[in-house]
Amino acid sequence: MKELNFDAVVIGGGAAGMAAAIELDTAGFSCAIVEREEGLGGILGQCIHNGFGLIEFNEELTGPEFAERMEERLTGSKIASFTGTTVMEMDARAEIKTLYCYTAKYGVLRLNARAIVLAMGCRERNRGNIRIPGDRPAGVYTAGLAQRLVNIEGLVPGKNAVIIGSGDIGLIMARRMSWVGCKVHAVVEILPYPSGLTRNIVQCLHDFGIPLYLSHLTTRIIGKDRVEGVEVTPIENGAMMHEKAFVIPCDTVLLSVGLVPENELSKTAGVELNPMTNGPVVDSMLMTNVPGVFACGNVLHVHDLVDYVAEEARRAGQNVARWLKGDKPSREARLKAGSNVRYLAPSRVDLDRDNKLYLRTLIVKNGAMLEVKVNNRVVKTQKKSHIQPSEMITVELGPKDLESAAGSPDPVVEVSIN
Amino acid sequence: MSQELVCITCPMGCRLTVDTLTDGSLEVSGNRCARGIKYANEELLAPKRMVSATARIAGAGHEALDAIARLPVRTTVAYPKEGVLELLAAIYALNVALPVKRGDVLIKDYKGSGVDVIAARTLS
């Protein structure tokens, strides 16, 4: 068994993993990336549409271009990349943590490090997660799987498709499938509003005349060997209108019904998860409850832009470097999601530093007010011209904003939206 | 004639009503800012779209699942919407020989439009 030692090991070689590793290398720490795919870049490789990099590179790029530009920043660094390598187990109980990995090259590979960065990204929710009744024929794919088949492997999964869920991946795939000669018959969304960006509704559905059924539930998948159709039932005033149900014939169903952080490995190491995000609970340094284990990117919470992922991961990398030097926050306050806030990440703020928080709201509203309270006293307000659940909101809090938290034993910072 | 349009310049998603005046110019209402007027004019008079797709790689087969069988490509700038299908056909007719570098021009100045199709990743 091959065994190697590093100051830090990053699990996952996507945008988050690369960004975190670069910071660690720059700070002079030895660092490795472990990636289960044969190349770096993560999910970006299959996202061939544009819209990436406006913040990070000041240019509108496709996913593969963004990944390659990130990877170029690794050249000249001392970062060790283990691709085609899967982490099977993480033992994070001692000061020196151990990752047990499998690779075709070395067999079992043991990596030891003082710090671990979780950057494994997220997974798609599937048919089992949303419990669509009916037959179990071939032809049911998650949208991301179909995206991989079409864009990387050059295989088109069907000729007549229905997309369930109006998330952005589903909308992007509606256009992609149309452009490779597949007829997309409908997008079915249970909520009364689409979960994807308006831009994608216009350019991926309207351009192709694809109907969007809002407030409609897929009640059955029909088909013996291959999908033959889906039964769709309208929802009116919260009630299912069974007598108005109809069948849309198709041979392929794509599911775009949300993403979940990929934390199987984290759980085995005793990392505490936040039930709202399914990602780890982290402090102001993005460190989990297990000392020396940090998290960033989509494994922490699902972001809407890779640019935000890279920004957060860079901060994680810088924090890991601080932590390795023995620097810890001296005073923190607990963050609380107030009214209309679904979650906040991280879960704590450092009273002596500048903090950047990401949050998601529960409501759609034009002209909303974001409010930050320290121990029930308002310290900051921010006007938001438009908010919706699918768009992440950023809040910056510095030592001045948090001044009044200093004296109290267990200060609470609450963020709410009204 | 009056047309309904959703502005996609920012996430506000203003619902625009656009009337065509006798001189052919457009009168836009429902916009909350000037960008809505610009969007309506572009979208109704000369709509354009960024095109991203994949091209065939010379010699690539399907024997190995997991292998990269297609090269991602994109237009350098947005292309007139009505010609997108034709442009896609030209992209699908490509047979790109490796190695290829990110940014390599695969189709130069398509039909005199000033729009190039370039490789979106490096493959060797």
mmCIF file of N, CA and C in Angstrom, chain A residues 166-287:
data_model
loop_
_atom_site.group_PDB
_atom_site.id
_atom_site.type_symbol
_atom_site.label_atom_id
_atom_site.label_comp_id
_atom_site.label_asym_id
_atom_site.label_seq_id
_atom_site.Cartn_x
_atom_site.Cartn_y
_atom_site.Cartn_z
ATOM 1 N N SER A 166 -38.568 22.116 -13.388
ATOM 2 C CA SER A 166 -38.134 23.224 -14.236
ATOM 3 C C SER A 166 -36.843 23.851 -13.736
ATOM 4 N N GLY A 167 -35.995 23.019 -13.135
ATOM 5 C CA GLY A 167 -34.674 23.510 -12.725
ATOM 6 C C GLY A 167 -33.854 23.863 -13.952
ATOM 7 N N ASP A 168 -32.782 24.641 -13.737
ATOM 8 C CA ASP A 168 -32.002 25.121 -14.875
ATOM 9 C C ASP A 168 -31.385 23.998 -15.718
ATOM 10 N N ILE A 169 -30.963 22.912 -15.079
ATOM 11 C CA ILE A 169 -30.357 21.829 -15.864
ATOM 12 C C ILE A 169 -31.395 21.235 -16.821
ATOM 13 N N GLY A 170 -32.627 21.099 -16.331
ATOM 14 C CA GLY A 170 -33.700 20.578 -17.169
ATOM 15 C C GLY A 170 -33.988 21.506 -18.348
ATOM 16 N N LEU A 171 -33.988 22.820 -18.070
ATOM 17 C CA LEU A 171 -34.271 23.796 -19.132
ATOM 18 C C LEU A 171 -33.147 23.792 -20.170
ATOM 19 N N ILE A 172 -31.900 23.777 -19.688
ATOM 20 C CA ILE A 172 -30.749 23.740 -20.586
ATOM 21 C C ILE A 172 -30.820 22.474 -21.447
ATOM 22 N N MET A 173 -31.246 21.367 -20.834
ATOM 23 C CA MET A 173 -31.337 20.115 -21.584
ATOM 24 C C MET A 173 -32.498 20.120 -22.569
ATOM 25 N N ALA A 174 -33.550 20.910 -22.290
ATOM 26 C CA ALA A 174 -34.662 21.022 -23.246
ATOM 27 C C ALA A 174 -34.117 21.598 -24.557
ATOM 28 N N ARG A 175 -33.267 22.612 -24.456
ATOM 29 C CA ARG A 175 -32.673 23.211 -25.650
ATOM 30 C C ARG A 175 -31.675 22.250 -26.300
ATOM 31 N N ARG A 176 -30.859 21.635 -25.481
ATOM 32 C CA ARG A 176 -29.820 20.749 -26.013
ATOM 33 C C ARG A 176 -30.451 19.570 -26.761
ATOM 34 N N MET A 177 -31.490 18.975 -26.152
ATOM 35 C CA MET A 177 -32.166 17.841 -26.787
ATOM 36 C C MET A 177 -32.813 18.300 -28.095
ATOM 37 N N SER A 178 -33.411 19.496 -28.081
ATOM 38 C CA SER A 178 -34.026 20.016 -29.305
ATOM 39 C C SER A 178 -32.965 20.198 -30.384
ATOM 40 N N TRP A 179 -31.779 20.646 -29.993
ATOM 41 C CA TRP A 179 -30.707 20.893 -30.957
ATOM 42 C C TRP A 179 -30.045 19.624 -31.469
ATOM 43 N N VAL A 180 -30.300 18.480 -30.817
ATOM 44 C CA VAL A 180 -29.762 17.229 -31.369
ATOM 45 C C VAL A 180 -30.872 16.373 -31.976
ATOM 46 N N GLY A 181 -32.001 17.021 -32.284
ATOM 47 C CA GLY A 181 -33.032 16.336 -33.052
ATOM 48 C C GLY A 181 -34.059 15.584 -32.239
ATOM 49 N N CYS A 182 -34.113 15.838 -30.936
ATOM 50 C CA CYS A 182 -35.128 15.194 -30.100
ATOM 51 C C CYS A 182 -36.272 16.189 -29.907
ATOM 52 N N LYS A 183 -37.500 15.722 -29.956
ATOM 53 C CA LYS A 183 -38.642 16.608 -29.737
ATOM 54 C C LYS A 183 -38.959 16.639 -28.242
ATOM 55 N N VAL A 184 -38.928 17.824 -27.660
ATOM 56 C CA VAL A 184 -39.284 17.946 -26.240
ATOM 57 C C VAL A 184 -40.735 18.404 -26.170
ATOM 58 N N HIS A 185 -41.605 17.580 -25.581
ATOM 59 C CA HIS A 185 -43.043 17.836 -25.633
ATOM 60 C C HIS A 185 -43.553 18.717 -24.504
ATOM 61 N N ALA A 186 -42.869 18.686 -23.357
ATOM 62 C CA ALA A 186 -43.362 19.497 -22.237
ATOM 63 C C ALA A 186 -42.343 19.534 -21.113
ATOM 64 N N VAL A 187 -42.448 20.598 -20.307
ATOM 65 C CA VAL A 187 -41.765 20.642 -19.017
ATOM 66 C C VAL A 187 -42.871 20.734 -17.977
ATOM 67 N N VAL A 188 -42.830 19.825 -16.998
ATOM 68 C CA VAL A 188 -43.893 19.731 -15.995
ATOM 69 C C VAL A 188 -43.338 20.172 -14.640
ATOM 70 N N GLU A 189 -43.963 21.183 -14.046
ATOM 71 C CA GLU A 189 -43.470 21.735 -12.772
ATOM 72 C C GLU A 189 -44.593 21.713 -11.750
ATOM 73 N N ILE A 190 -44.299 21.169 -10.567
ATOM 74 C CA ILE A 190 -45.321 21.061 -9.516
ATOM 75 C C ILE A 190 -45.663 22.430 -8.911
ATOM 76 N N LEU A 191 -44.667 23.335 -8.846
ATOM 77 C CA LEU A 191 -44.887 24.648 -8.233
ATOM 78 C C LEU A 191 -45.602 25.603 -9.195
ATOM 79 N N PRO A 192 -46.200 26.666 -8.660
ATOM 80 C CA PRO A 192 -46.885 27.622 -9.536
ATOM 81 C C PRO A 192 -45.933 28.550 -10.288
ATOM 82 N N TYR A 193 -44.628 28.484 -9.995
ATOM 83 C CA TYR A 193 -43.666 29.300 -10.729
ATOM 84 C C TYR A 193 -42.470 28.430 -11.107
ATOM 85 N N PRO A 194 -41.750 28.782 -12.180
ATOM 86 C CA PRO A 194 -40.611 27.954 -12.588
ATOM 87 C C PRO A 194 -39.454 28.083 -11.617
ATOM 88 N N SER A 195 -38.686 26.995 -11.443
ATOM 89 C CA SER A 195 -37.553 27.104 -10.511
ATOM 90 C C SER A 195 -36.274 27.564 -11.216
ATOM 91 N N GLY A 196 -36.279 27.575 -12.549
ATOM 92 C CA GLY A 196 -35.087 28.037 -13.269
ATOM 93 C C GLY A 196 -35.143 29.529 -13.563
ATOM 94 N N LEU A 197 -34.064 30.051 -14.115
ATOM 95 C CA LEU A 197 -33.968 31.472 -14.441
ATOM 96 C C LEU A 197 -34.880 31.831 -15.609
ATOM 97 N N THR A 198 -35.423 33.045 -15.561
ATOM 98 C CA THR A 198 -36.304 33.524 -16.633
ATOM 99 C C THR A 198 -35.586 33.456 -17.980
ATOM 100 N N ARG A 199 -34.301 33.799 -17.960
ATOM 101 C CA ARG A 199 -33.487 33.756 -19.159
ATOM 102 C C ARG A 199 -33.548 32.366 -19.840
ATOM 103 N N ASN A 200 -33.493 31.335 -18.997
ATOM 104 C CA ASN A 200 -33.540 29.978 -19.545
ATOM 105 C C ASN A 200 -34.940 29.584 -20.012
ATOM 106 N N ILE A 201 -35.973 30.111 -19.332
ATOM 107 C CA ILE A 201 -37.344 29.857 -19.778
ATOM 108 C C ILE A 201 -37.501 30.417 -21.202
ATOM 109 N N VAL A 202 -37.012 31.623 -21.414
ATOM 110 C CA VAL A 202 -37.149 32.278 -22.715
ATOM 111 C C VAL A 202 -36.313 31.565 -23.776
ATOM 112 N N GLN A 203 -35.016 31.366 -23.484
ATOM 113 C CA GLN A 203 -34.118 30.871 -24.533
ATOM 114 C C GLN A 203 -34.170 29.355 -24.730
ATOM 115 N N CYS A 204 -34.631 28.624 -23.724
ATOM 116 C CA CYS A 204 -34.630 27.164 -23.845
ATOM 117 C C CYS A 204 -36.018 26.589 -24.074
ATOM 118 N N LEU A 205 -37.078 27.314 -23.680
ATOM 119 C CA LEU A 205 -38.434 26.802 -23.906
ATOM 120 C C LEU A 205 -39.169 27.607 -24.975
ATOM 121 N N HIS A 206 -39.311 28.921 -24.766
ATOM 122 C CA HIS A 206 -40.065 29.759 -25.716
ATOM 123 C C HIS A 206 -39.500 29.652 -27.135
ATOM 124 N N ASP A 207 -38.172 29.656 -27.260
ATOM 125 C CA ASP A 207 -37.547 29.590 -28.586
ATOM 126 C C ASP A 207 -37.969 28.339 -29.351
ATOM 127 N N PHE A 208 -38.329 27.289 -28.629
ATOM 128 C CA PHE A 208 -38.641 26.018 -29.282
ATOM 129 C C PHE A 208 -40.126 25.675 -29.169
ATOM 130 N N GLY A 209 -40.905 26.601 -28.608
ATOM 131 C CA GLY A 209 -42.347 26.364 -28.450
ATOM 132 C C GLY A 209 -42.663 25.209 -27.513
ATOM 133 N N ILE A 210 -41.802 24.997 -26.501
ATOM 134 C CA ILE A 210 -42.027 23.894 -25.559
ATOM 135 C C ILE A 210 -42.953 24.373 -24.441
ATOM 136 N N PRO A 211 -44.120 23.716 -24.261
ATOM 137 C CA PRO A 211 -45.037 24.175 -23.216
ATOM 138 C C PRO A 211 -44.513 23.885 -21.809
ATOM 139 N N LEU A 212 -44.760 24.839 -20.903
ATOM 140 C CA LEU A 212 -44.391 24.682 -19.499
ATOM 141 C C LEU A 212 -45.674 24.553 -18.691
ATOM 142 N N TYR A 213 -45.891 23.364 -18.100
ATOM 143 C CA TYR A 213 -47.089 23.153 -17.284
ATOM 144 C C TYR A 213 -46.768 23.443 -15.826
ATOM 145 N N LEU A 214 -47.162 24.620 -15.328
ATOM 146 C CA LEU A 214 -46.952 24.960 -13.924
ATOM 147 C C LEU A 214 -48.096 24.387 -13.093
ATOM 148 N N SER A 215 -47.872 24.177 -11.802
ATOM 149 C CA SER A 215 -48.887 23.575 -10.920
ATOM 150 C C SER A 215 -49.415 22.264 -11.498
ATOM 151 N N HIS A 216 -48.522 21.450 -12.033
ATOM 152 C CA HIS A 216 -48.895 20.138 -12.553
ATOM 153 C C HIS A 216 -47.970 19.092 -11.955
ATOM 154 N N LEU A 217 -48.560 17.971 -11.565
ATOM 155 C CA LEU A 217 -47.788 16.896 -10.951
ATOM 156 C C LEU A 217 -47.759 15.685 -11.891
ATOM 157 N N THR A 218 -46.593 15.069 -12.025
ATOM 158 C CA THR A 218 -46.505 13.834 -12.804
ATOM 159 C C THR A 218 -46.993 12.709 -11.905
ATOM 160 N N THR A 219 -48.113 12.107 -12.258
ATOM 161 C CA THR A 219 -48.723 11.124 -11.363
ATOM 162 C C THR A 219 -48.433 9.682 -11.772
ATOM 163 N N ARG A 220 -47.887 9.495 -12.983
ATOM 164 C CA ARG A 220 -47.601 8.112 -13.396
ATOM 165 C C ARG A 220 -46.632 8.115 -14.571
ATOM 166 N N ILE A 221 -45.688 7.192 -14.535
ATOM 167 C CA ILE A 221 -44.858 6.931 -15.711
ATOM 168 C C ILE A 221 -45.382 5.643 -16.315
ATOM 169 N N ILE A 222 -45.672 5.675 -17.605
ATOM 170 C CA ILE A 222 -46.311 4.545 -18.275
ATOM 171 C C ILE A 222 -45.343 3.912 -19.270
ATOM 172 N N GLY A 223 -45.319 2.572 -19.345
ATOM 173 C CA GLY A 223 -44.484 1.906 -20.337
ATOM 174 C C GLY A 223 -44.105 0.514 -19.891
ATOM 175 N N LYS A 224 -44.071 -0.429 -20.856
ATOM 176 C CA LYS A 224 -43.757 -1.810 -20.492
ATOM 177 C C LYS A 224 -42.243 -1.993 -20.448
ATOM 178 N N ASP A 225 -41.585 -1.906 -21.608
ATOM 179 C CA ASP A 225 -40.126 -2.038 -21.625
ATOM 180 C C ASP A 225 -39.477 -0.664 -21.672
ATOM 181 N N ARG A 226 -40.053 0.199 -22.518
ATOM 182 C CA ARG A 226 -39.545 1.551 -22.698
ATOM 183 C C ARG A 226 -40.661 2.525 -22.316
ATOM 184 N N VAL A 227 -40.300 3.720 -21.873
ATOM 185 C CA VAL A 227 -41.316 4.724 -21.535
ATOM 186 C C VAL A 227 -42.249 4.935 -22.727
ATOM 187 N N GLU A 228 -43.562 4.971 -22.457
ATOM 188 C CA GLU A 228 -44.538 5.231 -23.526
ATOM 189 C C GLU A 228 -45.262 6.550 -23.291
ATOM 190 N N GLY A 229 -45.215 7.045 -22.065
ATOM 191 C CA GLY A 229 -45.865 8.319 -21.784
ATOM 192 C C GLY A 229 -45.840 8.633 -20.299
ATOM 193 N N VAL A 230 -46.229 9.881 -19.976
ATOM 194 C CA VAL A 230 -46.379 10.239 -18.569
ATOM 195 C C VAL A 230 -47.778 10.805 -18.356
ATOM 196 N N GLU A 231 -48.357 10.459 -17.206
ATOM 197 C CA GLU A 231 -49.662 11.021 -16.857
ATOM 198 C C GLU A 231 -49.426 12.235 -15.974
ATOM 199 N N VAL A 232 -50.091 13.336 -16.348
ATOM 200 C CA VAL A 232 -49.887 14.598 -15.660
ATOM 201 C C VAL A 232 -51.219 15.068 -15.092
ATOM 202 N N THR A 233 -51.213 15.493 -13.822
ATOM 203 C CA THR A 233 -52.445 15.921 -13.163
ATOM 204 C C THR A 233 -52.326 17.373 -12.708
ATOM 205 N N PRO A 234 -53.276 18.218 -13.123
ATOM 206 C CA PRO A 234 -53.235 19.618 -12.679
ATOM 207 C C PRO A 234 -53.537 19.742 -11.186
ATOM 208 N N ILE A 235 -52.944 20.751 -10.561
ATOM 209 C CA ILE A 235 -53.230 21.055 -9.160
ATOM 210 C C ILE A 235 -53.921 22.412 -9.132
ATOM 211 N N GLU A 236 -55.121 22.429 -8.532
ATOM 212 C CA GLU A 236 -55.838 23.702 -8.407
ATOM 213 C C GLU A 236 -56.158 23.946 -6.951
ATOM 214 N N ASN A 237 -55.803 25.087 -6.433
ATOM 215 C CA ASN A 237 -55.985 25.436 -5.018
ATOM 216 C C ASN A 237 -55.500 24.318 -4.099
ATOM 217 N N GLY A 238 -54.375 23.743 -4.443
ATOM 218 C CA GLY A 238 -53.778 22.718 -3.593
ATOM 219 C C GLY A 238 -54.376 21.332 -3.749
ATOM 220 N N ALA A 239 -55.407 21.179 -4.586
ATOM 221 C CA ALA A 239 -56.048 19.872 -4.746
ATOM 222 C C ALA A 239 -55.709 19.275 -6.100
ATOM 223 N N MET A 240 -55.515 17.961 -6.138
ATOM 224 C CA MET A 240 -55.231 17.285 -7.396
ATOM 225 C C MET A 240 -56.534 17.108 -8.176
ATOM 226 N N MET A 241 -56.543 17.567 -9.423
ATOM 227 C CA MET A 241 -57.751 17.472 -10.237
ATOM 228 C C MET A 241 -57.671 16.207 -11.091
ATOM 229 N N HIS A 242 -57.985 15.046 -10.466
ATOM 230 C CA HIS A 242 -57.787 13.761 -11.148
ATOM 231 C C HIS A 242 -58.581 13.651 -12.441
ATOM 232 N N GLU A 243 -59.786 14.279 -12.464
ATOM 233 C CA GLU A 243 -60.618 14.173 -13.667
ATOM 234 C C GLU A 243 -60.028 14.972 -14.826
ATOM 235 N N LYS A 244 -59.052 15.863 -14.523
ATOM 236 C CA LYS A 244 -58.441 16.647 -15.598
ATOM 237 C C LYS A 244 -57.067 16.095 -15.995
ATOM 238 N N ALA A 245 -56.705 14.924 -15.456
ATOM 239 C CA ALA A 245 -55.389 14.343 -15.771
ATOM 240 C C ALA A 245 -55.317 13.990 -17.250
ATOM 241 N N PHE A 246 -54.118 14.099 -17.821
ATOM 242 C CA PHE A 246 -53.938 13.748 -19.237
ATOM 243 C C PHE A 246 -52.584 13.062 -19.423
ATOM 244 N N VAL A 247 -52.453 12.376 -20.559
ATOM 245 C CA VAL A 247 -51.220 11.632 -20.826
ATOM 246 C C VAL A 247 -50.441 12.312 -21.954
ATOM 247 N N ILE A 248 -49.146 12.504 -21.749
ATOM 248 C CA ILE A 248 -48.287 13.015 -22.815
ATOM 249 C C ILE A 248 -47.435 11.844 -23.303
ATOM 250 N N PRO A 249 -47.639 11.406 -24.563
ATOM 251 C CA PRO A 249 -46.822 10.305 -25.078
ATOM 252 C C PRO A 249 -45.366 10.746 -25.246
ATOM 253 N N CYS A 250 -44.423 9.866 -24.900
ATOM 254 C CA CYS A 250 -42.999 10.158 -25.052
ATOM 255 C C CYS A 250 -42.210 8.864 -24.865
ATOM 256 N N ASP A 251 -40.949 8.857 -25.249
ATOM 257 C CA ASP A 251 -40.136 7.671 -25.013
ATOM 258 C C ASP A 251 -39.027 7.908 -23.994
ATOM 259 N N THR A 252 -38.943 9.166 -23.526
ATOM 260 C CA THR A 252 -37.863 9.522 -22.608
ATOM 261 C C THR A 252 -38.365 10.514 -21.568
ATOM 262 N N VAL A 253 -37.967 10.310 -20.327
ATOM 263 C CA VAL A 253 -38.305 11.246 -19.255
ATOM 264 C C VAL A 253 -36.999 11.737 -18.650
ATOM 265 N N LEU A 254 -36.850 13.065 -18.583
ATOM 266 C CA LEU A 254 -35.682 13.637 -17.911
ATOM 267 C C LEU A 254 -36.139 14.298 -16.616
ATOM 268 N N LEU A 255 -35.425 14.037 -15.531
ATOM 269 C CA LEU A 255 -35.787 14.604 -14.239
ATOM 270 C C LEU A 255 -34.845 15.731 -13.861
ATOM 271 N N SER A 256 -35.423 16.904 -13.612
ATOM 272 C CA SER A 256 -34.630 18.038 -13.139
ATOM 273 C C SER A 256 -35.298 18.543 -11.875
ATOM 274 N N VAL A 257 -35.093 17.799 -10.786
ATOM 275 C CA VAL A 257 -35.879 18.036 -9.577
ATOM 276 C C VAL A 257 -34.996 18.342 -8.367
ATOM 277 N N GLY A 258 -33.880 18.989 -8.629
ATOM 278 C CA GLY A 258 -33.072 19.467 -7.513
ATOM 279 C C GLY A 258 -31.780 18.704 -7.313
ATOM 280 N N LEU A 259 -30.905 19.323 -6.538
ATOM 281 C CA LEU A 259 -29.575 18.782 -6.275
ATOM 282 C C LEU A 259 -29.380 18.648 -4.767
ATOM 283 N N VAL A 260 -28.625 17.652 -4.373
ATOM 284 C CA VAL A 260 -28.356 17.419 -2.956
ATOM 285 C C VAL A 260 -26.849 17.287 -2.750
ATOM 286 N N PRO A 261 -26.258 18.041 -1.797
ATOM 287 C CA PRO A 261 -24.829 17.877 -1.520
ATOM 288 C C PRO A 261 -24.475 16.418 -1.257
ATOM 289 N N GLU A 262 -23.310 16.032 -1.741
ATOM 290 C CA GLU A 262 -22.871 14.633 -1.705
ATOM 291 C C GLU A 262 -22.039 14.399 -0.442
ATOM 292 N N ASN A 263 -22.693 13.943 0.650
ATOM 293 C CA ASN A 263 -22.002 13.888 1.938
ATOM 294 C C ASN A 263 -21.906 12.498 2.554
ATOM 295 N N GLU A 264 -21.983 11.453 1.736
ATOM 296 C CA GLU A 264 -21.877 10.097 2.282
ATOM 297 C C GLU A 264 -20.567 9.933 3.045
ATOM 298 N N LEU A 265 -19.488 10.422 2.439
ATOM 299 C CA LEU A 265 -18.165 10.293 3.043
ATOM 300 C C LEU A 265 -18.071 11.127 4.328
ATOM 301 N N SER A 266 -18.649 12.354 4.269
ATOM 302 C CA SER A 266 -18.610 13.231 5.434
ATOM 303 C C SER A 266 -19.283 12.563 6.634
ATOM 304 N N LYS A 267 -20.427 11.912 6.374
ATOM 305 C CA LYS A 267 -21.184 11.280 7.462
ATOM 306 C C LYS A 267 -20.356 10.201 8.158
ATOM 307 N N THR A 268 -19.611 9.430 7.360
ATOM 308 C CA THR A 268 -18.834 8.347 7.974
ATOM 309 C C THR A 268 -17.742 8.909 8.888
ATOM 310 N N ALA A 269 -17.356 10.166 8.667
ATOM 311 C CA ALA A 269 -16.308 10.756 9.497
ATOM 312 C C ALA A 269 -16.897 11.559 10.653
ATOM 313 N N GLY A 270 -18.211 11.470 10.844
ATOM 314 C CA GLY A 270 -18.837 12.155 11.972
ATOM 315 C C GLY A 270 -19.100 13.627 11.750
ATOM 316 N N VAL A 271 -19.146 14.066 10.499
ATOM 317 C CA VAL A 271 -19.422 15.478 10.200
ATOM 318 C C VAL A 271 -20.918 15.742 10.383
ATOM 319 N N GLU A 272 -21.233 16.774 11.153
ATOM 320 C CA GLU A 272 -22.634 17.112 11.411
ATOM 321 C C GLU A 272 -23.217 17.846 10.202
ATOM 322 N N LEU A 273 -24.427 17.428 9.777
ATOM 323 C CA LEU A 273 -25.046 18.053 8.611
ATOM 324 C C LEU A 273 -26.212 18.957 9.023
ATOM 325 N N ASN A 274 -26.442 19.996 8.195
ATOM 326 C CA ASN A 274 -27.573 20.896 8.383
ATOM 327 C C ASN A 274 -28.756 20.340 7.582
ATOM 328 N N PRO A 275 -29.868 20.002 8.242
ATOM 329 C CA PRO A 275 -30.990 19.392 7.505
ATOM 330 C C PRO A 275 -31.578 20.300 6.415
ATOM 331 N N MET A 276 -31.367 21.616 6.504
ATOM 332 C CA MET A 276 -31.899 22.531 5.491
ATOM 333 C C MET A 276 -31.088 22.489 4.203
ATOM 334 N N THR A 277 -29.788 22.294 4.309
ATOM 335 C CA THR A 277 -28.932 22.316 3.124
ATOM 336 C C THR A 277 -28.455 20.921 2.737
ATOM 337 N N ASN A 278 -28.518 19.972 3.677
ATOM 338 C CA ASN A 278 -27.895 18.654 3.513
ATOM 339 C C ASN A 278 -26.376 18.750 3.414
ATOM 340 N N GLY A 279 -25.848 19.915 3.712
ATOM 341 C CA GLY A 279 -24.400 20.102 3.748
ATOM 342 C C GLY A 279 -23.941 20.234 5.191
ATOM 343 N N PRO A 280 -22.620 20.208 5.415
ATOM 344 C CA PRO A 280 -22.109 20.302 6.777
ATOM 345 C C PRO A 280 -22.449 21.633 7.446
ATOM 346 N N VAL A 281 -22.570 21.596 8.767
ATOM 347 C CA VAL A 281 -22.659 22.823 9.570
ATOM 348 C C VAL A 281 -21.227 23.327 9.708
ATOM 349 N N VAL A 282 -20.968 24.574 9.305
ATOM 350 C CA VAL A 282 -19.595 25.078 9.375
ATOM 351 C C VAL A 282 -19.515 26.393 10.147
ATOM 352 N N ASP A 283 -18.342 26.649 10.728
ATOM 353 C CA ASP A 283 -18.130 27.887 11.471
ATOM 354 C C ASP A 283 -17.662 28.990 10.514
ATOM 355 N N SER A 284 -17.204 30.098 11.058
ATOM 356 C CA SER A 284 -16.845 31.237 10.206
ATOM 357 C C SER A 284 -15.637 30.943 9.325
ATOM 358 N N MET A 285 -14.876 29.878 9.651
ATOM 359 C CA MET A 285 -13.741 29.501 8.807
ATOM 360 C C MET A 285 -14.138 28.428 7.789
ATOM 361 N N LEU A 286 -15.408 28.087 7.736
ATOM 362 C CA LEU A 286 -15.927 27.000 6.896
ATOM 363 C C LEU A 286 -15.414 25.638 7.379
ATOM 364 N N MET A 287 -15.133 25.554 8.685
ATOM 365 C CA MET A 287 -14.702 24.288 9.277
ATOM 366 C C MET A 287 -15.902 23.574 9.885
#
